[in-house]
XYZ file of C-alpha atoms in Angstrom:
753
model
C 35.236 -93.408 -115.719
C 32.780 -95.199 -117.982
C 32.319 -98.817 -119.003
C 34.774 -98.536 -121.888
C 37.520 -97.314 -119.580
C 37.306 -100.266 -117.179
C 39.219 -103.400 -118.071
C 37.207 -106.500 -117.225
C 38.818 -109.930 -116.966
C 36.938 -113.208 -116.324
C 38.029 -113.600 -112.708
C 37.278 -116.505 -110.416
C 34.124 -117.785 -108.670
C 35.934 -118.089 -105.358
C 36.183 -116.464 -102.925
C 32.789 -114.774 -102.894
C 32.762 -111.023 -102.355
C 35.283 -108.388 -103.419
C 38.851 -109.631 -102.865
C 41.954 -107.446 -103.240
C 44.955 -109.592 -104.196
C 47.566 -106.800 -104.363
C 47.145 -106.293 -108.139
C 43.420 -105.955 -108.672
C 40.064 -106.986 -107.265
C 38.056 -110.153 -107.925
C 34.269 -109.825 -107.645
C 32.037 -112.896 -107.148
C 28.302 -113.034 -106.377
C 25.972 -116.004 -105.971
C 22.573 -115.975 -107.663
C 20.882 -119.159 -108.733
C 17.859 -117.648 -110.497
C 19.095 -114.307 -111.918
C 19.204 -113.986 -115.719
C 21.792 -111.157 -115.658
C 23.995 -109.495 -113.044
C 25.619 -106.073 -113.254
C 28.474 -104.734 -111.137
C 28.024 -100.978 -110.527
C 30.981 -98.742 -109.553
C 30.729 -95.413 -107.736
C 32.970 -92.500 -106.892
C 33.551 -91.343 -103.341
C 30.551 -89.052 -103.544
C 28.270 -91.968 -104.345
C 27.790 -91.179 -108.058
C 27.676 -94.174 -110.398
C 30.651 -94.206 -112.740
C 30.227 -97.560 -114.508
C 27.810 -100.514 -114.750
C 29.480 -103.709 -115.955
C 27.636 -106.834 -116.989
C 29.158 -109.960 -115.467
C 29.403 -112.382 -118.366
C 31.153 -115.163 -116.487
C 29.072 -117.631 -114.525
C 30.416 -120.735 -112.753
C 28.247 -122.962 -110.564
C 25.700 -120.170 -110.099
C 28.462 -117.700 -109.175
C 28.701 -114.542 -111.320
C 32.258 -113.189 -111.381
C 34.844 -110.887 -112.936
C 38.266 -109.381 -112.161
C 39.094 -105.663 -112.411
C 42.857 -105.134 -112.659
C 42.432 -101.375 -112.150
C 40.355 -101.690 -108.954
C 41.920 -100.836 -105.617
C 40.983 -100.837 -101.920
C 38.563 -98.004 -101.257
C 36.566 -98.537 -104.469
C 32.819 -98.415 -103.951
C 30.499 -100.887 -105.642
C 27.105 -102.627 -105.532
C 25.057 -104.900 -107.822
C 21.904 -105.028 -109.900
C 20.242 -108.371 -110.602
C 17.885 -109.083 -113.515
C 15.251 -111.755 -113.542
C 11.529 -112.341 -113.156
C 9.498 -110.186 -110.776
C 6.994 -112.868 -109.788
C 6.307 -112.887 -106.024
C 3.860 -115.779 -106.331
C 6.752 -117.856 -107.631
C 9.161 -116.572 -104.993
C 11.091 -114.247 -107.357
C 11.543 -110.504 -106.675
C 14.196 -109.423 -109.139
C 14.121 -105.714 -109.925
C 17.178 -104.175 -111.670
C 16.070 -100.690 -110.618
C 17.070 -101.595 -107.092
C 20.756 -101.348 -106.180
C 21.858 -104.301 -104.032
C 24.500 -104.686 -101.358
C 27.005 -107.528 -101.655
C 26.193 -110.142 -98.971
C 29.960 -110.601 -98.583
C 30.807 -106.865 -98.330
C 33.529 -106.289 -95.697
C 32.798 -102.573 -95.290
C 29.970 -100.183 -96.102
C 30.216 -96.501 -96.981
C 27.415 -94.014 -96.467
C 24.097 -94.306 -94.707
C 20.776 -95.818 -95.691
C 18.246 -93.012 -96.214
C 14.670 -94.240 -96.155
C 12.691 -93.585 -99.357
C 9.905 -95.403 -101.144
C 12.351 -96.169 -103.956
C 14.114 -98.687 -101.664
C 11.131 -100.983 -101.980
C 10.802 -103.405 -104.879
C 7.089 -102.681 -105.243
C 5.118 -99.415 -105.421
C 4.077 -98.552 -101.884
C 0.384 -97.710 -101.721
C -0.399 -99.428 -105.031
C -3.550 -101.483 -105.416
C -1.585 -104.706 -105.979
C 0.653 -104.127 -102.988
C 3.907 -106.092 -103.499
C 2.709 -107.777 -106.707
C 3.588 -104.854 -109.008
C 7.274 -103.725 -109.328
C 8.496 -100.195 -108.670
C 10.863 -98.920 -111.381
C 12.522 -96.011 -109.486
C 16.274 -96.274 -109.052
C 17.252 -96.735 -105.382
C 21.001 -96.083 -105.729
C 21.080 -92.643 -104.124
C 19.437 -93.927 -100.928
C 21.508 -97.079 -100.346
C 25.001 -97.245 -98.754
C 27.720 -98.669 -101.016
C 30.085 -101.588 -100.486
C 33.747 -100.716 -100.103
C 36.702 -102.840 -101.164
C 39.113 -103.294 -98.245
C 42.755 -104.096 -97.851
C 42.734 -106.856 -95.185
C 46.362 -106.240 -94.176
C 46.772 -105.502 -90.429
C 49.684 -105.785 -88.057
C 48.502 -108.241 -85.415
C 51.952 -108.673 -83.898
C 51.953 -111.352 -81.217
C 48.191 -111.278 -80.719
C 46.906 -114.591 -79.364
C 43.493 -115.628 -78.190
C 43.326 -115.781 -74.390
C 41.704 -119.234 -74.772
C 40.124 -119.088 -71.311
C 38.726 -122.506 -70.414
C 34.949 -122.605 -70.247
C 34.895 -123.389 -66.534
C 37.027 -120.275 -65.807
C 34.990 -117.964 -68.014
C 32.957 -114.982 -66.746
C 30.963 -113.207 -69.479
C 30.079 -109.499 -69.449
C 27.365 -108.607 -71.958
C 27.771 -105.046 -73.180
C 26.813 -102.643 -75.938
C 29.830 -100.965 -77.560
C 28.182 -97.558 -77.519
C 26.204 -97.877 -74.315
C 29.195 -98.981 -72.274
C 31.556 -96.199 -73.373
C 29.302 -93.265 -74.340
C 29.288 -91.628 -70.887
C 32.535 -92.966 -69.448
C 34.251 -89.659 -68.554
C 37.836 -90.931 -68.590
C 37.577 -91.779 -72.313
C 38.334 -88.912 -74.764
C 35.037 -87.513 -75.972
C 35.723 -88.288 -79.666
C 36.224 -91.964 -78.830
C 33.171 -92.488 -76.658
C 30.628 -94.902 -78.110
C 33.118 -96.545 -80.455
C 35.341 -99.576 -80.888
C 38.295 -97.344 -80.073
C 36.565 -96.243 -76.870
C 36.125 -99.871 -75.782
C 39.830 -100.439 -76.580
C 40.871 -97.461 -74.466
C 42.744 -97.881 -71.212
C 39.955 -96.649 -68.920
C 37.431 -99.141 -70.383
C 39.812 -102.086 -70.276
C 41.035 -101.174 -66.797
C 37.444 -101.223 -65.532
C 36.840 -104.667 -67.040
C 40.028 -106.059 -65.540
C 39.357 -104.662 -62.079
C 35.820 -105.985 -62.223
C 37.157 -109.475 -62.886
C 35.418 -110.632 -66.092
C 37.234 -112.771 -68.652
C 35.132 -112.144 -71.770
C 32.998 -109.394 -73.263
C 29.947 -110.434 -75.262
C 29.272 -107.591 -77.690
C 25.719 -106.942 -78.727
C 25.384 -107.063 -82.543
C 28.080 -105.139 -84.399
C 27.374 -106.523 -87.882
C 26.208 -103.819 -90.306
C 22.590 -103.137 -89.537
C 19.576 -101.058 -90.548
C 17.340 -98.823 -88.437
C 13.750 -99.771 -89.273
C 11.769 -97.123 -91.100
C 9.002 -96.942 -88.508
C 11.634 -96.162 -85.837
C 13.354 -93.483 -87.892
C 9.969 -91.865 -88.537
C 9.485 -91.627 -84.760
C 12.968 -90.230 -84.154
C 14.260 -93.526 -82.767
C 16.958 -96.055 -83.781
C 17.499 -99.778 -83.546
C 19.898 -99.460 -80.607
C 20.267 -103.151 -79.884
C 21.237 -103.951 -83.463
C 19.286 -107.162 -84.137
C 18.510 -106.129 -87.728
C 21.506 -107.210 -89.780
C 22.090 -106.421 -93.435
C 25.800 -107.342 -93.725
C 27.291 -110.382 -92.037
C 30.937 -109.457 -92.714
C 31.054 -105.691 -92.143
C 31.429 -104.113 -88.686
C 28.800 -101.407 -88.380
C 30.388 -98.046 -88.887
C 28.167 -96.254 -86.377
C 30.598 -97.578 -83.735
C 33.702 -96.440 -85.600
C 35.599 -93.335 -84.583
C 37.622 -93.230 -87.772
C 39.443 -96.413 -88.814
C 36.544 -98.761 -89.631
C 37.587 -102.400 -90.027
C 41.063 -101.792 -88.620
C 39.601 -100.021 -85.601
C 37.616 -103.124 -84.784
C 40.769 -105.249 -85.151
C 42.682 -102.884 -82.882
C 39.941 -103.214 -80.254
C 40.186 -107.015 -80.296
C 43.963 -106.817 -80.099
C 43.830 -104.486 -77.065
C 41.264 -106.683 -75.236
C 43.348 -109.773 -75.915
C 46.424 -108.069 -74.499
C 44.437 -107.614 -71.296
C 43.465 -111.312 -71.257
C 39.845 -110.592 -72.244
C 38.091 -112.607 -74.908
C 35.693 -111.109 -77.475
C 32.427 -112.902 -78.168
C 30.049 -111.572 -80.814
C 26.276 -111.698 -80.598
C 25.348 -112.683 -84.145
C 21.981 -112.640 -85.942
C 21.972 -115.237 -88.755
C 18.321 -116.146 -88.343
C 16.880 -113.276 -90.352
C 17.846 -110.084 -92.209
C 16.746 -106.464 -92.179
C 14.595 -106.917 -95.327
C 11.504 -107.999 -93.365
C 8.444 -109.663 -94.846
C 6.926 -109.342 -98.340
C 6.270 -105.635 -97.676
C 9.858 -104.905 -96.645
C 12.589 -103.113 -98.641
C 14.849 -104.634 -101.296
C 18.401 -103.990 -100.098
C 20.430 -107.124 -100.854
C 19.330 -110.763 -100.476
C 15.781 -110.301 -101.672
C 16.862 -108.731 -104.943
C 19.840 -111.075 -105.524
C 17.842 -114.304 -105.118
C 14.804 -114.195 -102.876
C 13.871 -117.821 -103.413
C 17.347 -119.105 -102.467
C 18.026 -116.895 -99.414
C 14.697 -117.038 -97.568
C 12.321 -119.633 -96.185
C 9.073 -119.201 -98.143
C 5.662 -120.652 -97.428
C 5.499 -123.755 -99.654
C 1.802 -123.294 -100.494
C 2.269 -119.604 -101.389
C 5.767 -118.496 -102.255
C 4.786 -114.834 -101.985
C 4.968 -115.034 -98.199
C 7.815 -115.720 -95.812
C 7.981 -118.356 -93.109
C 8.732 -116.353 -89.935
C 10.271 -118.119 -86.954
C 11.906 -114.923 -85.698
C 9.152 -112.363 -85.337
C 11.091 -110.124 -87.736
C 9.302 -110.977 -90.974
C 11.629 -113.542 -92.507
C 13.912 -116.464 -91.786
C 17.114 -117.289 -93.661
C 16.883 -120.516 -95.643
C 19.210 -122.914 -93.863
C 18.157 -125.652 -96.319
C 20.076 -124.003 -99.117
C 23.828 -124.901 -99.322
C 24.839 -121.353 -100.401
C 23.078 -119.847 -97.377
C 24.884 -122.312 -95.130
C 28.093 -121.340 -96.907
C 27.390 -117.645 -96.321
C 27.024 -118.169 -92.583
C 30.080 -120.442 -92.297
C 32.182 -118.057 -94.377
C 31.055 -115.164 -92.176
C 31.918 -117.037 -88.972
C 35.316 -118.088 -90.232
C 36.013 -114.524 -91.376
C 35.390 -113.120 -87.929
C 37.622 -115.745 -86.321
C 40.481 -115.790 -88.835
C 40.541 -112.155 -89.989
C 39.058 -110.312 -87.012
C 40.397 -112.652 -84.295
C 37.169 -112.943 -82.265
C 36.931 -115.796 -79.766
C 33.364 -116.972 -80.079
C 29.751 -116.315 -80.917
C 26.387 -116.097 -79.259
C 23.732 -117.099 -81.782
C 20.510 -115.100 -81.564
C 17.380 -117.285 -81.789
C 19.571 -120.293 -82.523
C 16.632 -122.691 -82.786
C 15.739 -121.048 -86.119
C 19.125 -122.139 -87.472
C 18.415 -125.741 -86.511
C 15.143 -126.079 -88.471
C 15.699 -128.509 -91.347
C 12.082 -128.677 -92.471
C 9.784 -127.265 -89.793
C 10.754 -128.914 -86.534
C 13.957 -128.027 -84.755
C 16.591 -130.677 -85.561
C 19.398 -130.677 -83.023
C 21.483 -132.770 -85.460
C 20.827 -130.582 -88.460
C 23.273 -129.605 -91.190
C 24.163 -126.353 -89.418
C 25.582 -128.216 -86.396
C 27.207 -130.913 -88.506
C 29.101 -128.342 -90.502
C 30.294 -126.425 -87.445
C 31.347 -129.533 -85.566
C 33.569 -130.773 -88.380
C 35.056 -127.339 -89.087
C 38.653 -127.135 -87.777
C 38.273 -123.426 -87.044
C 34.749 -122.983 -85.725
C 34.696 -126.143 -83.629
C 37.480 -124.643 -81.491
C 35.842 -121.341 -80.551
C 33.175 -120.610 -77.943
C 29.689 -121.407 -79.260
C 26.679 -120.067 -77.299
C 23.081 -120.686 -78.332
C 20.055 -118.654 -77.458
C 18.105 -121.908 -77.445
C 14.691 -120.717 -78.582
C 12.873 -118.972 -81.410
C 9.244 -117.927 -81.899
C 8.111 -120.944 -83.922
C 6.299 -124.058 -82.697
C 8.630 -126.243 -80.633
C 11.288 -123.527 -80.643
C 12.063 -123.626 -76.896
C 15.044 -125.983 -76.815
C 16.841 -125.247 -73.561
C 19.000 -128.275 -72.801
C 18.698 -129.828 -76.261
C 21.672 -128.422 -78.101
C 24.556 -130.792 -78.973
C 27.804 -131.415 -77.182
C 30.237 -128.586 -77.918
C 27.570 -125.920 -77.445
C 26.701 -123.868 -74.412
C 23.313 -122.284 -73.933
C 21.751 -119.221 -72.390
C 19.933 -121.054 -69.596
C 16.499 -119.454 -69.593
C 15.369 -121.772 -66.837
C 18.157 -120.494 -64.600
C 16.945 -116.924 -65.147
C 13.293 -117.764 -64.485
C 13.745 -120.013 -61.482
C 16.276 -117.841 -59.635
C 13.990 -114.870 -60.158
C 11.009 -116.807 -58.854
C 12.872 -117.988 -55.771
C 14.096 -114.554 -54.713
C 10.685 -113.102 -55.478
C 9.563 -115.330 -52.611
C 7.552 -117.970 -54.413
C 7.192 -121.135 -52.324
C 8.064 -124.666 -53.384
C 10.908 -123.455 -55.658
C 13.874 -124.924 -53.750
C 14.043 -128.069 -55.906
C 14.331 -126.070 -59.078
C 16.817 -123.708 -57.465
C 18.990 -126.640 -56.397
C 19.374 -127.808 -59.987
C 20.295 -124.275 -61.133
C 22.845 -123.761 -58.356
C 24.659 -126.967 -59.335
C 24.965 -126.530 -63.086
C 21.546 -127.789 -64.266
C 22.439 -131.447 -64.481
C 18.790 -132.159 -65.286
C 19.257 -130.278 -68.554
C 22.814 -131.123 -69.578
C 24.232 -134.226 -67.903
C 22.343 -136.890 -69.865
C 23.552 -135.401 -73.165
C 27.166 -135.833 -72.103
C 27.728 -132.169 -71.392
C 29.370 -130.425 -68.451
C 28.177 -127.799 -65.983
C 29.692 -125.070 -68.134
C 27.150 -125.891 -70.842
C 24.895 -123.634 -68.756
C 25.354 -119.908 -69.348
C 23.791 -118.629 -66.139
C 22.152 -115.231 -66.234
C 19.458 -113.406 -64.310
C 19.234 -110.371 -66.574
C 20.452 -109.532 -70.060
C 19.937 -106.736 -72.578
C 16.369 -107.973 -73.182
C 14.182 -107.263 -70.175
C 14.577 -105.466 -66.876
C 17.987 -104.511 -65.541
C 18.756 -106.084 -62.184
C 17.838 -102.893 -60.343
C 14.576 -102.583 -62.225
C 13.827 -106.261 -61.556
C 13.533 -105.370 -57.823
C 11.939 -101.971 -58.373
C 9.031 -102.616 -60.762
C 6.169 -105.069 -60.950
C 5.197 -103.882 -64.414
C 6.978 -102.750 -67.548
C 7.081 -99.035 -68.358
C 7.890 -98.825 -72.091
C 6.004 -95.652 -72.943
C 9.154 -94.071 -74.399
C 9.122 -96.674 -77.168
C 5.993 -95.104 -78.661
C 3.957 -98.308 -78.763
C 1.513 -97.518 -75.916
C 3.389 -99.897 -73.610
C 2.218 -102.902 -75.659
C 5.736 -104.069 -76.488
C 8.043 -106.069 -74.222
C 7.463 -109.034 -71.949
C 4.641 -108.702 -69.427
C 5.579 -111.689 -67.250
C 8.910 -110.718 -65.742
C 8.936 -112.573 -62.358
C 9.858 -109.218 -60.861
C 8.948 -107.715 -57.467
C 9.090 -104.030 -56.591
C 9.629 -104.674 -52.855
C 6.583 -102.604 -51.918
C 6.538 -99.553 -54.224
C 6.506 -99.135 -57.982
C 9.617 -97.329 -59.170
C 11.747 -94.808 -57.264
C 10.811 -94.218 -53.657
C 12.077 -92.336 -50.598
C 11.232 -95.252 -48.309
C 14.590 -96.217 -46.758
C 13.402 -99.700 -45.802
C 12.249 -100.502 -49.338
C 15.449 -99.140 -50.844
C 17.561 -101.238 -48.430
C 15.585 -104.357 -49.384
C 16.054 -103.617 -53.061
C 19.800 -103.372 -52.711
C 19.843 -106.563 -50.656
C 17.836 -108.365 -53.332
C 20.375 -107.269 -55.915
C 23.163 -108.617 -53.709
C 21.249 -111.863 -53.304
C 20.931 -112.452 -56.985
C 24.478 -111.402 -57.812
C 25.770 -113.790 -55.142
C 23.531 -116.591 -56.439
C 24.819 -116.013 -59.958
C 28.487 -115.971 -59.091
C 28.398 -118.875 -56.615
C 26.450 -121.199 -58.945
C 28.112 -123.892 -61.060
C 28.186 -123.032 -64.757
C 29.326 -119.924 -66.612
C 28.056 -116.650 -65.131
C 27.017 -113.813 -67.414
C 26.659 -110.273 -66.087
C 24.669 -107.661 -67.952
C 26.685 -104.445 -68.102
C 25.744 -102.045 -65.320
C 24.025 -104.553 -63.106
C 27.143 -104.658 -60.972
C 26.353 -101.122 -59.773
C 22.591 -100.974 -60.081
C 21.869 -99.418 -63.479
C 18.231 -98.558 -64.174
C 16.290 -98.137 -67.438
C 13.390 -96.491 -65.604
C 11.299 -99.614 -65.833
C 11.733 -100.033 -69.609
C 12.108 -103.752 -70.290
C 12.407 -103.456 -74.067
C 14.837 -100.572 -74.671
C 15.766 -101.847 -78.141
C 15.127 -98.434 -79.679
C 16.491 -96.186 -76.938
C 19.841 -94.890 -78.111
C 20.044 -92.428 -75.253
C 20.501 -92.094 -71.484
C 17.875 -94.776 -70.882
C 20.271 -97.377 -72.264
C 23.703 -95.822 -71.798
C 25.602 -96.645 -68.613
C 25.712 -93.708 -66.237
C 29.113 -93.778 -64.493
C 28.289 -91.144 -61.860
C 27.768 -93.613 -59.017
C 26.295 -92.705 -55.672
C 27.467 -94.298 -52.412
C 24.939 -97.096 -52.676
C 26.032 -97.998 -56.210
C 29.696 -97.902 -55.251
C 28.941 -100.334 -52.455
C 27.159 -102.725 -54.830
C 30.097 -102.520 -57.248
C 32.578 -103.335 -54.465
C 30.386 -106.287 -53.448
C 30.278 -107.613 -57.066
C 34.064 -107.360 -57.352
C 34.396 -109.276 -54.113
C 32.120 -112.005 -55.428
C 34.133 -112.241 -58.643
C 37.304 -112.618 -56.585
C 35.711 -115.478 -54.679
C 34.596 -117.102 -57.906
C 38.080 -116.775 -59.364
C 40.020 -117.952 -56.268
C 37.949 -120.991 -55.446
C 37.676 -123.885 -57.829
C 34.795 -125.371 -55.893
C 32.582 -122.725 -57.587
C 33.965 -123.617 -61.018
C 33.747 -127.383 -61.202
C 34.256 -129.150 -64.504
C 32.027 -132.077 -63.547
C 28.614 -132.398 -61.987
C 28.250 -133.227 -58.308
C 27.544 -136.842 -57.542
C 26.085 -136.471 -54.026
C 28.142 -139.364 -52.699
C 31.306 -139.817 -50.698
C 34.517 -138.834 -52.378
C 37.206 -141.354 -53.034
C 39.124 -142.275 -49.874
C 36.918 -140.066 -47.684
C 33.638 -140.130 -45.782
C 32.911 -136.626 -47.016
C 30.298 -136.174 -49.765
C 31.038 -133.726 -52.557
C 27.745 -131.932 -51.858
C 25.146 -132.091 -49.080
C 21.748 -130.348 -49.104
C 20.709 -129.026 -45.700
C 17.519 -128.020 -43.886
C 17.566 -125.019 -41.557
C 17.848 -127.561 -38.741
C 21.277 -128.592 -40.048
C 20.167 -132.074 -41.175
C 20.401 -133.498 -44.681
C 17.311 -132.856 -46.849
C 14.822 -135.708 -47.197
C 12.810 -136.395 -50.327
C 9.646 -135.119 -48.639
C 11.255 -131.838 -47.642
C 12.154 -130.987 -51.222
C 8.484 -130.807 -52.175
C 7.195 -128.628 -49.330
C 5.311 -125.647 -50.761
C 6.266 -123.372 -47.850
C 10.013 -124.006 -48.174
C 11.992 -120.932 -49.011
C 15.244 -121.715 -47.202
C 17.990 -124.264 -47.779
C 21.680 -124.780 -47.358
C 24.321 -126.663 -49.224
C 27.766 -127.949 -48.280
C 30.420 -127.801 -51.025
C 33.336 -130.101 -50.327
C 36.808 -128.793 -51.039
C 38.963 -130.051 -48.146
C 39.517 -133.320 -49.908
C 40.301 -133.806 -53.545
C 37.433 -132.128 -55.390
C 38.609 -132.823 -58.921
C 41.659 -133.600 -60.983
C 43.289 -131.198 -63.414
C 43.913 -131.909 -67.093
C 46.978 -133.995 -66.165
C 45.143 -136.100 -63.573
C 46.699 -134.286 -60.620
C 44.610 -133.613 -57.495
C 43.218 -130.137 -56.881
C 42.196 -128.817 -53.462
C 40.062 -125.978 -52.255
C 38.250 -124.689 -49.177
C 34.920 -126.143 -48.206
C 31.914 -123.871 -48.032
C 28.425 -123.643 -46.610
C 25.969 -121.646 -48.705
C 22.865 -120.629 -46.756
C 19.901 -119.122 -48.632
C 16.734 -117.617 -47.190
C 14.026 -116.071 -49.408
C 11.520 -116.019 -46.555
C 10.299 -112.674 -45.171
C 11.491 -113.610 -41.667
C 14.842 -114.410 -40.113
C 15.567 -118.152 -39.821
C 18.086 -119.575 -37.297
C 20.171 -121.986 -39.371
C 21.883 -124.732 -37.389
C 25.484 -125.296 -38.417
C 25.809 -128.941 -39.481
C 28.379 -131.413 -38.149
C 30.185 -132.238 -41.357
C 33.700 -133.661 -40.961
C 36.411 -132.643 -41.233
C 35.358 -129.032 -40.526
C 35.689 -128.069 -36.848
C 34.691 -124.429 -37.208
C 32.965 -122.269 -39.812
C 33.884 -118.686 -40.508
C 31.446 -116.178 -42.073
C 32.824 -115.147 -45.445
C 29.947 -112.861 -46.539
C 26.396 -112.036 -45.631
C 24.174 -110.146 -48.088
C 22.104 -108.688 -45.253
C 24.880 -106.186 -44.574
C 25.584 -103.577 -47.222
C 29.003 -103.312 -48.824
C 30.083 -106.670 -47.509
C 31.429 -105.100 -44.317
C 29.027 -107.048 -42.122
C 29.610 -107.225 -38.355
C 29.494 -111.046 -38.637
C 32.474 -111.126 -40.972
C 35.208 -113.235 -39.433
C 32.808 -114.695 -36.833
C 33.413 -118.393 -36.038
C 30.643 -120.912 -35.462
C 30.838 -124.511 -34.293
C 28.645 -127.410 -35.392
C 25.347 -127.217 -33.526
C 25.425 -123.423 -33.160
C 22.785 -121.354 -34.922
C 23.499 -118.710 -37.482
C 20.880 -115.920 -37.679
C 20.082 -116.044 -41.379
C 18.322 -112.757 -41.995
C 15.119 -112.423 -43.974
C 15.709 -112.445 -47.744
C 19.451 -112.946 -47.494
C 22.301 -115.241 -48.418
C 25.357 -116.141 -46.329
C 28.570 -117.916 -47.263
C 30.682 -119.648 -44.600
C 34.094 -121.248 -45.082
C 35.333 -124.285 -43.177
C 38.148 -123.919 -40.628
C 40.751 -125.274 -40.546
C 40.867 -124.907 -44.265
C 43.329 -127.760 -44.730
C 43.224 -130.993 -42.764
C 45.765 -133.813 -43.041
C 47.898 -131.453 -45.054
C 50.920 -133.732 -45.152
C 48.747 -136.652 -46.260
C 47.509 -134.627 -49.204
C 50.982 -133.332 -50.105
C 50.060 -129.699 -49.770
C 53.655 -128.739 -48.940
C 56.505 -128.685 -51.428
C 56.055 -129.315 -55.128
C 52.423 -130.397 -55.140
C 51.293 -127.390 -53.116
C 51.573 -125.404 -56.352
C 48.741 -127.558 -57.750
C 46.424 -126.469 -54.988
C 47.383 -122.786 -55.009
C 48.887 -121.410 -58.200
C 51.622 -118.976 -57.272
C 52.311 -120.724 -53.933
C 56.034 -121.303 -54.043
C 57.770 -121.658 -50.698
C 57.844 -125.246 -49.373
C 56.730 -125.445 -45.756
C 54.730 -122.221 -45.928
C 50.955 -122.175 -45.662
C 48.886 -120.324 -48.281
C 47.867 -116.942 -46.935
C 44.163 -117.846 -46.871
C 44.917 -120.774 -44.587
C 47.199 -118.933 -42.150
C 44.932 -118.963 -39.139
C 47.631 -120.124 -36.758
C 46.485 -117.855 -33.932
C 43.197 -119.761 -33.814
C 44.131 -123.296 -34.718
C 47.797 -123.591 -34.048
C 50.227 -124.862 -36.663
C 48.191 -126.788 -39.253
C 51.322 -128.680 -40.202
C 51.029 -130.586 -36.905
C 47.462 -131.730 -37.545
């Protein structure tokens, strides 16, 4: 097919991208500064068959309609204009360009000097253009048919306060899972398989947060060293799911994965990278945005437009000041919600998106647009609240409607369990939802996404096994990665045969998992931490697409015990609303009761004084969580009840006898769990303690005690009959106690109390 054989109609400037309408395909591309744009067509082998000049231009949109075009057609663009880097322009028609709105890509990028807009190694560096054609080295855009049978698919719409996030990598989670058919491992289809979903359900998480799945590029320096960008934070296409995770069906395979997860009640959250692209700085390749309109798409240094303003550490920053760039991001977000049915987004380096001029503006255009959008304002929005620019650390400063990765939670919980003194005040804020960060802005405890580890940094097991990073496998002489990890190896660096050290390491993992899942806010688990996955001390495994990063499902007895403990914690979190409050604690007596909603306790069983909070040697505290009276109201204003708990925490290296407080109405306390004992099968389980007795809180351990009787003045609070269902969903029979409160052999019939 040549140019003469292709019928070209004017088409429409909207929507942007290649749109199949059932009769033909409309093509539309934004470029403010191009002087000419060509649409290039290719056969399935990647050979160019036609190059059509787009003669129609409306509001800086170049467009045409091809009545002969069909889904599956391959295309890309060439843009003409000045090559003048000092003026911010880098047009070079020799370079084939990907459509920023491409929904699917065909073929792989193969690194070659022709992919660069300038002649590599030339005396003028990027100031002189390279005239070699890059078409044979660049993947092509593919027209898709968006039709898909969603059936009765509905978003699970899990409330924020009931959400538990599980951060995973599509390939890493499924690559070695033996129950998945081998041809599906490492793919969207593998994650949609019954074994994968069954594991997630039995674990007890409500949402998966997928590390980047937008079409991405492996950096040339990694490919030259035989490595890949495993994490995926190097996006080139904001609409196309990366095909490296596709077993066969591409876009529809991703949709099928979402549909299967939804059917299991699991939400899908995407980690998205809108702060920069894979084109890098002025010495990077010309793949799409740079060649289409460099000056419009990127933040350039105002005093020298040759260079890029870099708030990301990746060479460039998208220009959020330009309305078409804002439109690109909003169109991409809406596409993933409306067409791909995802439930939310985690925004990588979100502070970079909030920079209007130079400073981070929490009320910038990006937030304004999202908040007024009827689609995006209703999905889960998570910010990574920092970037690498000045003033970029913005934990606690994002607007209402946003949640945040709480970096202070991570740091302060790590410091406490490492054994640093004087950290109990900071820990108290983190345990209770970080009111110091979020309450004044009108936000709720669930604004805090609590995490101790994530993809970036040590795994939980490595956090307690290494003092220093060991990133030699990355090929950068161990210079990469964070050096200040707040980690502690428990007495030996890396693997050891010392049984005492290994027991302490497992206990420290239990301590941090329990802290995470018993804190107010939204817990986020990093995949594999629930059973002690190790990356051999590598805290920056971004380029390790191998066994270092993949989850190894061959669990030893110790790992199986840790997994069972994590599942037990998640059951506690799910069953007890007192760990999932929608409002911050007030620290005062509850309505109609002498019981406070929360009480902070010293090891002596007395309430903490102001002076005791600031003691440098303090490494132990307790807190009482009230649930035996009305703890909150539901969305209809009806009272909700729960058990009351004592949480006792000891990061000291010695056992501390903790005096059980006299807090009405509890008469007895029963040990629910104790991290000192492996597998949760501690001898103390089920033990009852009275106020004034001492509980032996082991060194570096956490214990959870539940008040007995669990319900007092039951008739007064209408636990029986109709309103009992409010306290315990699924509790049906009037006059019958919930199973968890049936301790009649100890306390007699609670109905008589």
